[in-house]
Each structure stands twice: as structure tokens, then as C-alpha cells.
Amino acid sequence: MRRHASRISRISRKRLTAAAGVALAAALAATAPVAADQGQDDTAAAARSTGDVEVEYFTGPDSHPRHTQIPASAPLSRKQQATIKDDGDVLPIVEAGASDAKVDVVFIGDGYTAAQQEDFHADVRTKWKEMSAVEPYAEYKDLFNVWAVDAHSQDSGVSGDPTADVHKNTALGSAFFCDGIERLLCVDTNKVEGYASKAADPDLVIVLGNSTKYGGAGYNDITSPSGYDGIGTASSDHPDSDQVAVHETGHSFGKLADEYWYDDSTYDGPEPGESNLTKLSAEEMAAQKAKWHQWLGQESPDGGTVGAYEGGGYHGHGLNRPTEDSIMRTLGREFNLPGREAMIAGFHQHAPVLTGVTPTDRQVRGAERIRVEASSRARLRWYVDGREARQARDASSVTPRRLGVPADGRPHTVTARATDPTDAVRDPELRKSLTGSLSWQVTR
């Protein structure tokens, strides 16, 4: 989950969780994820750990999420670093293209022994099948690579399953009852980083805990050297745990805000930066051509019509959301129309609509082919000195002769332009990510 500009409302959330935090302090000390083989070196590292991170958790299917603060993971000891260095085989589950041209989803398993790694791989395939059945993932599946990173645990299962007194020695220290909250499934985020960095270019990281127990978490205060934005955790074998992961990607890919609230508090801050919250009424959005004005009155896949519904961003008043009940408010729902729009644009931030196979930094000569890769739904057009070569429409490989480049020995500019024509993105700013252009100097 991503940290958002409008989260000045953290103060109100902390007020809500402060009382519970005092009561649960003892439970936190007992249930925070710690590896069972932790030695003196590890203990010293834990003592040096400072600061908190914010996590989002889910009390059950069809529930509204909640937030809490938990202690940050301790720095890794030399022993832990060595263990991770020697572990972590990477297996491709879905290969759609080069990592720099696709969205790379990395699953890491926890609570799987060496003998259970094939079970982990099967769980990844099942979980991705469930996630990618949700729109707009379903329409854009060709933009995703999926990788499984093996993490060998000494014990099978995770701590806190089924009860708080169950402790397991696992590679990532996964544990339910984190912060005393039964469904909050925490991990050692520094260990996650160690394993995730083994993948080429992780854009999204999901930890699957080997469990049938419902639960998960979204980490929003994680700054990853590997480039991914946050960590999601989910139980591997609960049928609704995929919804936890999908909701979290609403934050990481769509930069969407949460559309739920805790109480009757009134928001009095500036206009939120997220695309799915506003202080404006529907009439004001229409008049100012602001936020999701292009979608007002349209029937939304999560039910009802797009408008301005009071409540969101953790406040019951002062902020409006696009629809009554999208997945950014309640698990088990769909993304609403503005949410889908933001997700598609987010996908293309990691997976450009057009990428070049033939380098653009050198001159193309003679009969040499020019090759590009465009997303499957893109409209691909070719131009010579600004004039379209209609005969080459949607061709991913062309020659100067086919394009009609004059055989005069002089340099000419060949340009490829690709556009995703989807009508699911209406915002002009977001549409910019749905268009790509590449040019070459060609002499024939």
C-alpha cells in the first residue's frame, strides 16, 4: 500500500488506535514475527530497531479495512544475510516479455519447507489466476510477468495459526496476531527485501503465508531499494485472500485512496491528491471539470452510478468518493470506473504501450529491419518524415523499403506510435501513459 499525500488524516486514525495499542502492547511483544533461530547477533540487531510502520489489515471477507502502527523490522544480521544469499531460487510463472517492458509481480512463499516448494508454486498459480480474473487485470493480463521466489522454511505453516500460542520458524517470520490483531499477518520486511531483490525488476511484492486462515496486511511505509512500492501479505489457501492483494494494488498501481471511514469526523484539509477522493460535490466537479467528472452518471461495475458519495479517506464527512461501495471500501467488490481508469494508467507506468527492440540511438541503414513491441490492444502506426505509411499499420517489424523510405541516400525520420484505444481511460492526463512514440534516423 502506498503512502498518500492526503494522509494528514493519520492523526485521526492514531486517535482511534491509541487505546487499543496500550491494551495490546504485551501481546505485540509476544507475537511480533521473530525467527526461532535468532542468536546473539540477531538479538542485538533487534535492539537497534527503531520506528514504526503503518499497515492496513482486514478483519474478514466483505469487511472494511483498518490501520495500525507496528514496530519496524530489525536490521538483518550477518547470519540472516548469508542465509538469504544462499536461498531464493526464482521461478517464472508467467513470462509476457522483458522485465523493463512489463509489470513484474513477485510472490515469495513463507512457511513452506524445502519439500513443499512445489506446493508454493501451485499456490502462486492459483492466487494469480484469482487476482487476474478481476478487472482491469483480466483485460490487461498480457502486461504482467509473474515470478515465484522460493524461501525455504524450517517449519511448515506460520505463527499464530490457528491460535496465538503457535510459533513457527519460517524464512520471513510470518505471524498472525501481529499487534494482537488476529487477522493481521505481519512479516519481517527486511527479509522480504532480501528475497524480492533476487527478481530482476519487482514492481509488486506479495508474500504468501502457508495457511488456510483468513488474513493479510498491506505495508505502506516501505521504501524499497529494489523499486517496488509496498508489500502485501495474504494466506495462501483461503479462498478470499486474493481480495486483500487486489485492494493493496489499488494503492500501489492506481495510487488510489481508501474509500472507507472510521467515524463521523469531518475532513478539513486541502483537496486530496488521489483521483478517487474529493471535497467537491458532483455539481462542482461537473462545473469545474475536475476529478472524475467524465464518469458522472455512468453505471459503474461495482454497482450503481458514479456520483459523489459522502465518506472516505477515513472521515465520515467532508470527503466524497465516486461510488457507494467499491473494492477500495469493501473487499469482494469491483473497482469503480475512476478506479479502473487509474489502475490501467498505473499498469502502463510499468509496462509502456510501446518499447523498441531496434535501438533508437543509431542510424538504420539499407534493408535492416526495425522491430518494436506494442501491447496486444494497441494501435500501432508508422510514419516517414511525418507522413503515415498506411501499408505498415500494426506491423511490429518493418523494413525501410516497406515503409516507402526514399532511396536517395539521405537521412529520413521513421517514427512508430502506439496508442491503447481503451474507452476505460478518459482523463487526458492519465491517457498520456497510454501512448508511446519512438523514432529512428533511416538512410536508404
Coordinates of C-alpha atoms in Angstrom, one line a residue:
M1 CA 0.0 0.0 0.0
R2 CA 1.3 3.4 -0.9
R3 CA 1.7 6.4 1.4
H4 CA -0.6 9.2 0.1
A5 CA -0.4 12.9 0.2
S6 CA -3.8 13.3 1.8
R7 CA -2.9 11.1 4.8
I8 CA -2.8 14.1 7.1
S9 CA -5.8 12.2 8.5
R10 CA -3.3 9.8 10.2
I11 CA -3.9 11.8 13.3
S12 CA -7.5 10.8 13.5
R13 CA -6.5 7.1 12.8
K14 CA -3.9 7.2 15.6
R15 CA -6.6 8.5 17.9
L16 CA -8.7 5.6 17.1
T17 CA -6.0 3.0 17.6
A18 CA -4.2 4.5 20.6
A19 CA -6.4 3.0 23.2
A20 CA -6.2 -0.4 21.6
G21 CA -2.4 -0.1 21.3
V22 CA -2.0 0.3 25.0
A23 CA -4.1 -2.8 25.8
L24 CA -2.3 -4.8 23.2
A25 CA 1.3 -3.8 24.0
A26 CA 2.0 -7.0 25.8
A27 CA 0.6 -9.1 23.0
L28 CA 2.7 -7.3 20.5
A29 CA 5.9 -8.2 22.3
A30 CA 4.8 -11.9 22.3
T31 CA 3.6 -12.1 18.8
A32 CA 5.8 -9.9 16.7
P33 CA 7.4 -12.1 13.9
V34 CA 10.9 -13.3 15.1
A35 CA 12.8 -16.2 13.6
A36 CA 13.2 -19.1 16.1
D37 CA 17.0 -19.4 15.3
Q38 CA 17.7 -15.8 16.3
G39 CA 21.1 -15.7 18.1
Q40 CA 23.0 -13.0 20.0
D41 CA 23.9 -11.1 16.8
D42 CA 20.2 -11.1 15.8
T43 CA 19.1 -10.0 19.3
A44 CA 21.5 -7.1 19.2
A45 CA 20.1 -6.1 15.8
A46 CA 16.6 -6.2 17.1
A47 CA 17.5 -4.0 20.0
R48 CA 18.8 -1.4 17.5
S49 CA 15.4 -1.4 15.6
T50 CA 13.6 1.9 15.9
G51 CA 10.5 3.5 14.4
D52 CA 7.1 2.3 13.3
V53 CA 5.4 1.4 10.0
E54 CA 1.8 1.7 9.1
V55 CA -0.1 -1.4 8.0
E56 CA -3.6 -2.0 6.6
Y57 CA -5.4 -5.1 7.7
F58 CA -8.7 -6.8 7.1
T59 CA -10.9 -8.5 9.8
G60 CA -12.7 -10.7 7.3
P61 CA -14.1 -11.1 3.8
D62 CA -16.5 -8.4 2.8
S63 CA -15.1 -6.2 5.5
H64 CA -13.8 -2.6 5.7
P65 CA -10.1 -2.5 6.3
R66 CA -8.4 -0.9 9.3
H67 CA -5.0 0.6 10.0
T68 CA -2.5 0.3 12.8
Q69 CA 1.2 1.1 13.6
I70 CA 3.7 -1.7 14.2
P71 CA 7.4 -1.7 15.0
A72 CA 9.7 -1.7 12.0
S73 CA 11.6 -4.9 11.4
A74 CA 15.1 -5.1 12.8
P75 CA 18.1 -4.8 10.5
L76 CA 19.3 -8.1 9.2
S77 CA 22.2 -9.8 11.0
R78 CA 25.2 -11.2 9.0
K79 CA 23.8 -14.7 9.6
Q80 CA 20.4 -13.8 8.2
Q81 CA 22.0 -12.0 5.2
A82 CA 24.1 -15.1 4.5
T83 CA 21.0 -17.4 4.8
I84 CA 19.1 -15.3 2.3
K85 CA 22.0 -15.1 -0.1
D86 CA 22.2 -18.9 -0.3
D87 CA 18.4 -19.2 -0.7
G88 CA 15.8 -17.8 -3.0
D89 CA 15.6 -19.6 -6.4
V90 CA 13.5 -17.6 -8.8
L91 CA 10.9 -19.5 -11.0
P92 CA 9.0 -17.9 -13.9
I93 CA 5.2 -18.5 -13.6
V94 CA 4.1 -16.1 -16.4
E95 CA 6.6 -14.6 -18.9
A96 CA 5.0 -12.0 -21.1
G97 CA 8.1 -10.1 -22.1
A98 CA 11.2 -8.3 -20.9
S99 CA 11.1 -7.1 -17.3
D100 CA 11.7 -3.5 -18.3
A101 CA 8.6 -3.6 -20.5
K102 CA 6.2 -5.4 -18.3
V103 CA 4.7 -5.3 -14.8
D104 CA 6.6 -7.7 -12.7
V105 CA 4.7 -9.4 -9.9
V106 CA 6.9 -11.2 -7.4
F107 CA 5.4 -13.8 -5.0
I108 CA 7.5 -15.0 -2.1
G109 CA 6.4 -18.0 0.0
D110 CA 6.7 -18.3 3.7
G111 CA 6.1 -21.4 5.9
Y112 CA 6.9 -23.7 3.0
T113 CA 9.6 -26.3 3.8
A114 CA 12.1 -27.5 1.2
A115 CA 9.8 -30.4 0.4
Q116 CA 6.8 -28.0 -0.1
Q117 CA 8.2 -25.6 -2.8
E118 CA 6.1 -27.3 -5.5
D119 CA 3.1 -26.6 -3.3
F120 CA 4.1 -23.0 -3.1
H121 CA 4.4 -22.8 -6.9
A122 CA 0.9 -24.2 -7.3
D123 CA -0.4 -21.7 -4.8
V124 CA 1.2 -18.8 -6.7
R125 CA -0.5 -20.0 -9.9
T126 CA -3.9 -20.3 -8.1
K127 CA -3.6 -16.9 -6.5
W128 CA -2.5 -15.2 -9.7
K129 CA -5.4 -16.8 -11.5
E130 CA -7.8 -15.4 -8.9
M131 CA -6.2 -11.9 -8.9
S132 CA -6.0 -11.7 -12.7
A133 CA -9.7 -12.5 -13.0
V134 CA -10.6 -9.1 -11.5
E135 CA -10.9 -6.2 -13.9
P136 CA -8.9 -4.4 -15.2
Y137 CA -6.3 -7.2 -14.6
A138 CA -8.4 -9.6 -16.7
E139 CA -8.2 -7.3 -19.8
Y140 CA -4.5 -6.5 -19.3
K141 CA -3.1 -9.9 -18.4
D142 CA -0.5 -9.7 -21.2
L143 CA 1.2 -6.8 -19.4
F144 CA 2.3 -9.0 -16.5
N145 CA 5.2 -11.2 -15.7
V146 CA 4.8 -13.3 -12.6
W147 CA 7.7 -14.8 -10.6
A148 CA 7.9 -17.1 -7.6
V149 CA 10.8 -16.7 -5.2
D150 CA 11.5 -19.8 -3.1
A151 CA 12.2 -19.2 0.6
H152 CA 12.9 -22.4 2.5
S153 CA 11.4 -22.5 6.0
Q154 CA 12.3 -24.9 8.7
D155 CA 8.7 -25.3 9.8
S156 CA 5.6 -25.7 7.7
G157 CA 2.9 -23.1 8.4
V158 CA 3.0 -19.7 10.0
S159 CA 2.9 -18.4 13.6
G160 CA -0.5 -17.7 15.1
D161 CA -2.3 -20.4 13.1
P162 CA -4.6 -21.4 14.5
T163 CA -4.0 -19.7 17.8
A164 CA -1.7 -17.0 19.2
D165 CA 0.4 -19.5 21.1
V166 CA 1.6 -21.4 17.9
H167 CA 5.1 -20.4 16.9
K168 CA 6.8 -21.4 13.7
N169 CA 10.4 -21.0 12.5
T170 CA 9.9 -19.6 9.0
A171 CA 12.1 -17.8 6.5
L172 CA 10.2 -14.5 6.6
G173 CA 8.8 -14.7 10.2
S174 CA 5.2 -14.5 9.1
A175 CA 2.8 -14.3 12.0
F176 CA -0.9 -13.8 12.6
F177 CA -2.0 -11.9 15.8
C178 CA 0.5 -9.2 14.9
D179 CA -0.1 -6.2 17.2
G180 CA -2.5 -8.5 19.0
I181 CA -4.8 -8.5 15.9
E182 CA -5.7 -12.0 14.9
R183 CA -6.1 -11.4 11.1
L184 CA -3.1 -9.1 10.8
L185 CA -0.4 -11.2 9.0
C186 CA 3.0 -9.5 9.5
V187 CA 6.4 -10.3 8.1
D188 CA 10.0 -9.3 8.5
T189 CA 10.1 -6.7 5.7
N190 CA 13.9 -6.6 5.6
K191 CA 13.9 -10.3 4.9
V192 CA 11.3 -9.8 2.2
E193 CA 13.5 -7.2 0.6
G194 CA 16.4 -9.7 0.6
Y195 CA 14.3 -12.3 -1.3
A196 CA 12.5 -9.8 -3.5
S197 CA 15.7 -8.3 -4.8
K198 CA 16.6 -11.7 -6.4
A199 CA 13.9 -11.0 -9.0
A200 CA 15.0 -8.8 -11.9
D201 CA 12.7 -5.8 -11.6
P202 CA 10.0 -6.3 -8.9
D203 CA 7.1 -3.9 -9.2
L204 CA 4.7 -5.6 -6.8
V205 CA 5.6 -8.0 -4.0
I206 CA 3.2 -10.4 -2.4
V207 CA 4.1 -12.7 0.4
L208 CA 2.0 -15.9 0.6
G209 CA 1.9 -17.4 4.1
N210 CA 1.3 -21.2 4.0
S211 CA -2.0 -21.1 5.8
T212 CA -5.8 -21.6 5.4
K213 CA -6.5 -18.9 7.9
Y214 CA -8.0 -15.7 6.7
G215 CA -5.7 -12.7 6.9
G216 CA -3.2 -10.4 5.4
A217 CA -1.6 -6.9 5.5
G218 CA -0.6 -4.0 3.4
Y219 CA 2.6 -2.2 4.3
N220 CA 2.5 1.4 3.3
D221 CA 5.7 2.8 4.8
I222 CA 8.1 0.6 2.9
T223 CA 10.8 2.3 0.8
S224 CA 12.4 -0.5 -1.2
P225 CA 15.9 -0.3 -2.8
S226 CA 14.6 -2.8 -5.3
G227 CA 12.0 -0.3 -6.6
Y228 CA 8.7 -1.9 -5.5
D229 CA 6.1 0.2 -3.7
G230 CA 4.9 -1.6 -0.6
I231 CA 4.4 -5.2 0.4
G232 CA 1.2 -7.2 0.5
T233 CA 0.7 -10.4 2.6
A234 CA -2.0 -13.0 2.3
S235 CA -2.7 -16.5 3.4
S236 CA -2.1 -19.0 0.6
D237 CA -5.2 -21.2 0.9
H238 CA -8.1 -19.0 2.0
P239 CA -10.4 -18.5 -1.0
D240 CA -10.9 -14.8 -0.3
S241 CA -7.3 -13.8 0.4
D242 CA -6.7 -12.7 -3.2
Q243 CA -9.0 -9.7 -2.5
V244 CA -6.6 -8.5 0.1
A245 CA -3.8 -8.4 -2.5
V246 CA -6.1 -6.7 -5.2
H247 CA -7.1 -4.0 -2.8
E248 CA -3.4 -3.3 -2.0
T249 CA -2.6 -2.9 -5.6
G250 CA -5.2 -0.2 -5.8
H251 CA -2.8 1.8 -3.7
S252 CA 0.4 0.7 -5.4
F253 CA -0.6 0.8 -9.1
G254 CA -3.6 3.1 -9.1
K255 CA -2.4 5.5 -6.4
L256 CA -6.0 5.2 -5.1
A257 CA -7.1 6.3 -1.6
D258 CA -9.1 4.2 0.7
E259 CA -12.8 5.0 0.4
Y260 CA -13.9 3.9 3.9
W261 CA -14.1 5.8 7.1
Y262 CA -13.8 5.1 10.8
D263 CA -16.2 7.6 12.5
D264 CA -18.2 10.8 12.0
S265 CA -15.2 13.0 11.9
T266 CA -15.1 15.8 9.3
Y267 CA -12.2 16.3 6.9
D268 CA -11.0 19.9 6.9
G269 CA -7.7 19.6 4.9
P270 CA -6.8 20.5 1.3
E271 CA -8.2 18.9 -1.8
P272 CA -6.8 15.3 -1.8
G273 CA -4.3 14.4 -4.5
E274 CA -5.7 11.0 -5.1
S275 CA -8.1 10.7 -8.0
N276 CA -10.9 8.9 -6.1
L277 CA -11.5 11.4 -3.3
T278 CA -12.7 15.0 -3.5
K279 CA -14.1 17.8 -1.4
L280 CA -16.3 18.7 -4.4
S281 CA -19.9 17.9 -5.0
A282 CA -21.0 16.2 -8.3
E283 CA -22.3 19.6 -9.5
E284 CA -19.0 21.3 -8.6
M285 CA -17.0 18.6 -10.3
A286 CA -19.0 19.0 -13.5
A287 CA -18.8 22.8 -13.5
Q288 CA -15.0 22.8 -12.8
K289 CA -14.3 19.7 -15.0
A290 CA -12.5 18.2 -12.0
K291 CA -11.6 14.8 -10.7
W292 CA -13.9 12.1 -12.1
H293 CA -16.3 14.5 -13.8
Q294 CA -16.1 12.4 -17.1
W295 CA -17.7 9.5 -15.3
L296 CA -20.6 11.2 -13.5
G297 CA -23.9 9.5 -14.1
Q298 CA -22.3 6.4 -15.7
E299 CA -23.2 2.9 -14.5
S300 CA -20.2 1.5 -12.6
P301 CA -19.1 -2.2 -12.4
D302 CA -19.2 -2.1 -8.6
G303 CA -22.9 -1.2 -8.7
G304 CA -25.0 2.0 -9.0
T305 CA -23.9 5.1 -10.8
V306 CA -20.9 7.3 -10.4
G307 CA -21.6 10.4 -8.4
A308 CA -20.3 12.0 -5.2
Y309 CA -21.0 9.8 -2.1
E310 CA -20.1 11.2 1.3
G311 CA -17.4 9.5 3.3
G312 CA -13.9 8.3 2.5
G313 CA -10.3 8.8 3.4
Y314 CA -11.1 7.6 7.0
H315 CA -13.6 10.5 7.5
G316 CA -17.3 10.2 7.6
H317 CA -17.8 13.8 6.3
G318 CA -16.0 16.4 4.2
L319 CA -14.8 14.0 1.5
N320 CA -16.7 12.3 -1.3
R321 CA -16.0 9.0 -3.1
P322 CA -17.1 8.0 -6.7
T323 CA -19.5 5.2 -5.8
E324 CA -21.2 3.6 -2.9
D325 CA -19.1 0.5 -2.4
S326 CA -16.0 -0.3 -4.5
I327 CA -13.1 -2.6 -3.6
M328 CA -11.3 0.4 -2.1
R329 CA -14.0 0.4 0.5
T330 CA -15.1 -3.2 0.9
L331 CA -13.3 -6.4 -0.1
G332 CA -15.1 -8.6 -2.5
R333 CA -16.3 -5.7 -4.6
E334 CA -15.1 -4.4 -8.0
F335 CA -13.0 -1.3 -8.8
N336 CA -15.3 1.5 -9.8
L337 CA -14.9 3.3 -13.1
P338 CA -12.5 6.0 -11.9
G339 CA -10.6 3.3 -10.1
R340 CA -10.3 1.1 -13.2
E341 CA -9.1 4.2 -15.1
A342 CA -6.3 4.8 -12.5
M343 CA -5.3 1.1 -12.5
I344 CA -4.9 0.9 -16.2
A345 CA -2.8 4.1 -16.3
G346 CA -0.7 2.6 -13.4
F347 CA -0.1 -0.6 -15.3
H348 CA 1.3 1.4 -18.2
Q349 CA 3.7 3.3 -16.0
H350 CA 5.5 -0.1 -15.6
A351 CA 4.6 -1.6 -18.9
P352 CA 4.9 1.1 -21.7
V353 CA 2.5 0.7 -24.5
L354 CA 5.4 0.7 -26.9
T355 CA 9.0 -0.5 -26.5
G356 CA 11.8 -0.7 -29.0
V357 CA 13.7 -3.8 -30.0
T358 CA 15.8 -1.9 -32.5
P359 CA 17.9 0.7 -30.8
T360 CA 17.0 4.3 -31.5
D361 CA 20.4 5.8 -30.8
R362 CA 22.0 4.7 -34.1
Q363 CA 21.2 5.1 -37.7
V364 CA 19.3 2.4 -39.5
R365 CA 20.6 1.6 -43.0
G366 CA 19.7 -0.4 -46.1
A367 CA 17.4 -3.4 -45.7
E368 CA 17.8 -3.6 -41.9
R369 CA 14.5 -4.3 -40.0
I370 CA 13.1 -2.1 -37.4
R371 CA 11.4 -4.0 -34.6
V372 CA 9.1 -2.8 -31.8
E373 CA 6.9 -4.4 -29.2
A374 CA 3.4 -3.0 -28.5
S375 CA 0.8 -4.2 -26.1
S376 CA -1.8 -6.5 -27.7
R377 CA -4.6 -4.0 -27.8
A378 CA -2.5 -1.0 -29.0
R379 CA -3.0 0.6 -32.4
L380 CA 0.5 0.8 -34.0
R381 CA 1.2 3.3 -36.7
W382 CA 4.3 4.1 -38.7
Y383 CA 5.4 7.5 -40.2
V384 CA 8.2 8.6 -42.6
D385 CA 9.1 12.2 -42.1
G386 CA 5.7 12.8 -40.5
R387 CA 3.6 11.1 -43.2
E388 CA 1.8 7.8 -42.3
A389 CA 2.9 4.6 -44.0
R390 CA -0.6 3.1 -44.0
Q391 CA 0.7 -0.2 -45.5
A392 CA 2.5 -0.9 -42.3
R393 CA -0.3 -0.5 -39.8
D394 CA 0.0 -2.7 -36.7
A395 CA 3.2 -4.3 -38.0
S396 CA 5.8 -4.9 -35.3
S397 CA 8.6 -5.4 -37.8
V398 CA 9.2 -3.3 -40.9
T399 CA 11.9 -2.5 -43.4
P400 CA 12.7 1.0 -44.8
R401 CA 11.5 -0.3 -48.2
R402 CA 8.2 -1.4 -46.9
L403 CA 7.7 2.0 -45.3
G404 CA 8.5 3.8 -48.5
V405 CA 11.6 5.5 -47.3
P406 CA 13.1 7.2 -50.4
A407 CA 16.2 5.5 -51.8
D408 CA 18.0 8.9 -52.1
G409 CA 20.9 8.2 -49.7
R410 CA 19.7 11.0 -47.4
P411 CA 18.6 10.5 -43.7
H412 CA 14.9 10.3 -43.1
T413 CA 13.0 10.1 -39.8
V414 CA 10.9 6.9 -39.2
T415 CA 8.5 7.1 -36.2
A416 CA 6.4 4.4 -34.6
R417 CA 3.5 5.5 -32.5
A418 CA 1.3 3.2 -30.4
T419 CA -1.9 4.0 -28.5
D420 CA -4.1 2.0 -26.2
P421 CA -7.6 2.9 -27.6
T422 CA -9.5 1.8 -24.5
D423 CA -12.5 3.9 -23.5
A424 CA -11.9 3.0 -19.9
V425 CA -9.5 5.9 -19.5
R426 CA -11.0 9.3 -20.1
D427 CA -8.8 11.6 -18.1
P428 CA -6.4 13.5 -20.5
E429 CA -3.5 13.4 -18.1
L430 CA -3.9 9.6 -17.5
R431 CA -4.2 9.0 -21.2
K432 CA -0.7 10.2 -21.7
S433 CA 0.6 7.0 -20.3
L434 CA -1.4 5.1 -22.9
T435 CA 0.6 6.5 -25.8
G436 CA 4.2 5.8 -26.9
S437 CA 6.4 7.1 -29.7
L438 CA 9.9 6.0 -30.9
S439 CA 11.9 7.5 -33.8
W440 CA 14.9 6.3 -35.9
Q441 CA 17.1 8.0 -38.4
V442 CA 17.0 5.9 -41.6
T443 CA 19.1 6.1 -44.7
R444 CA 18.3 4.0 -47.8

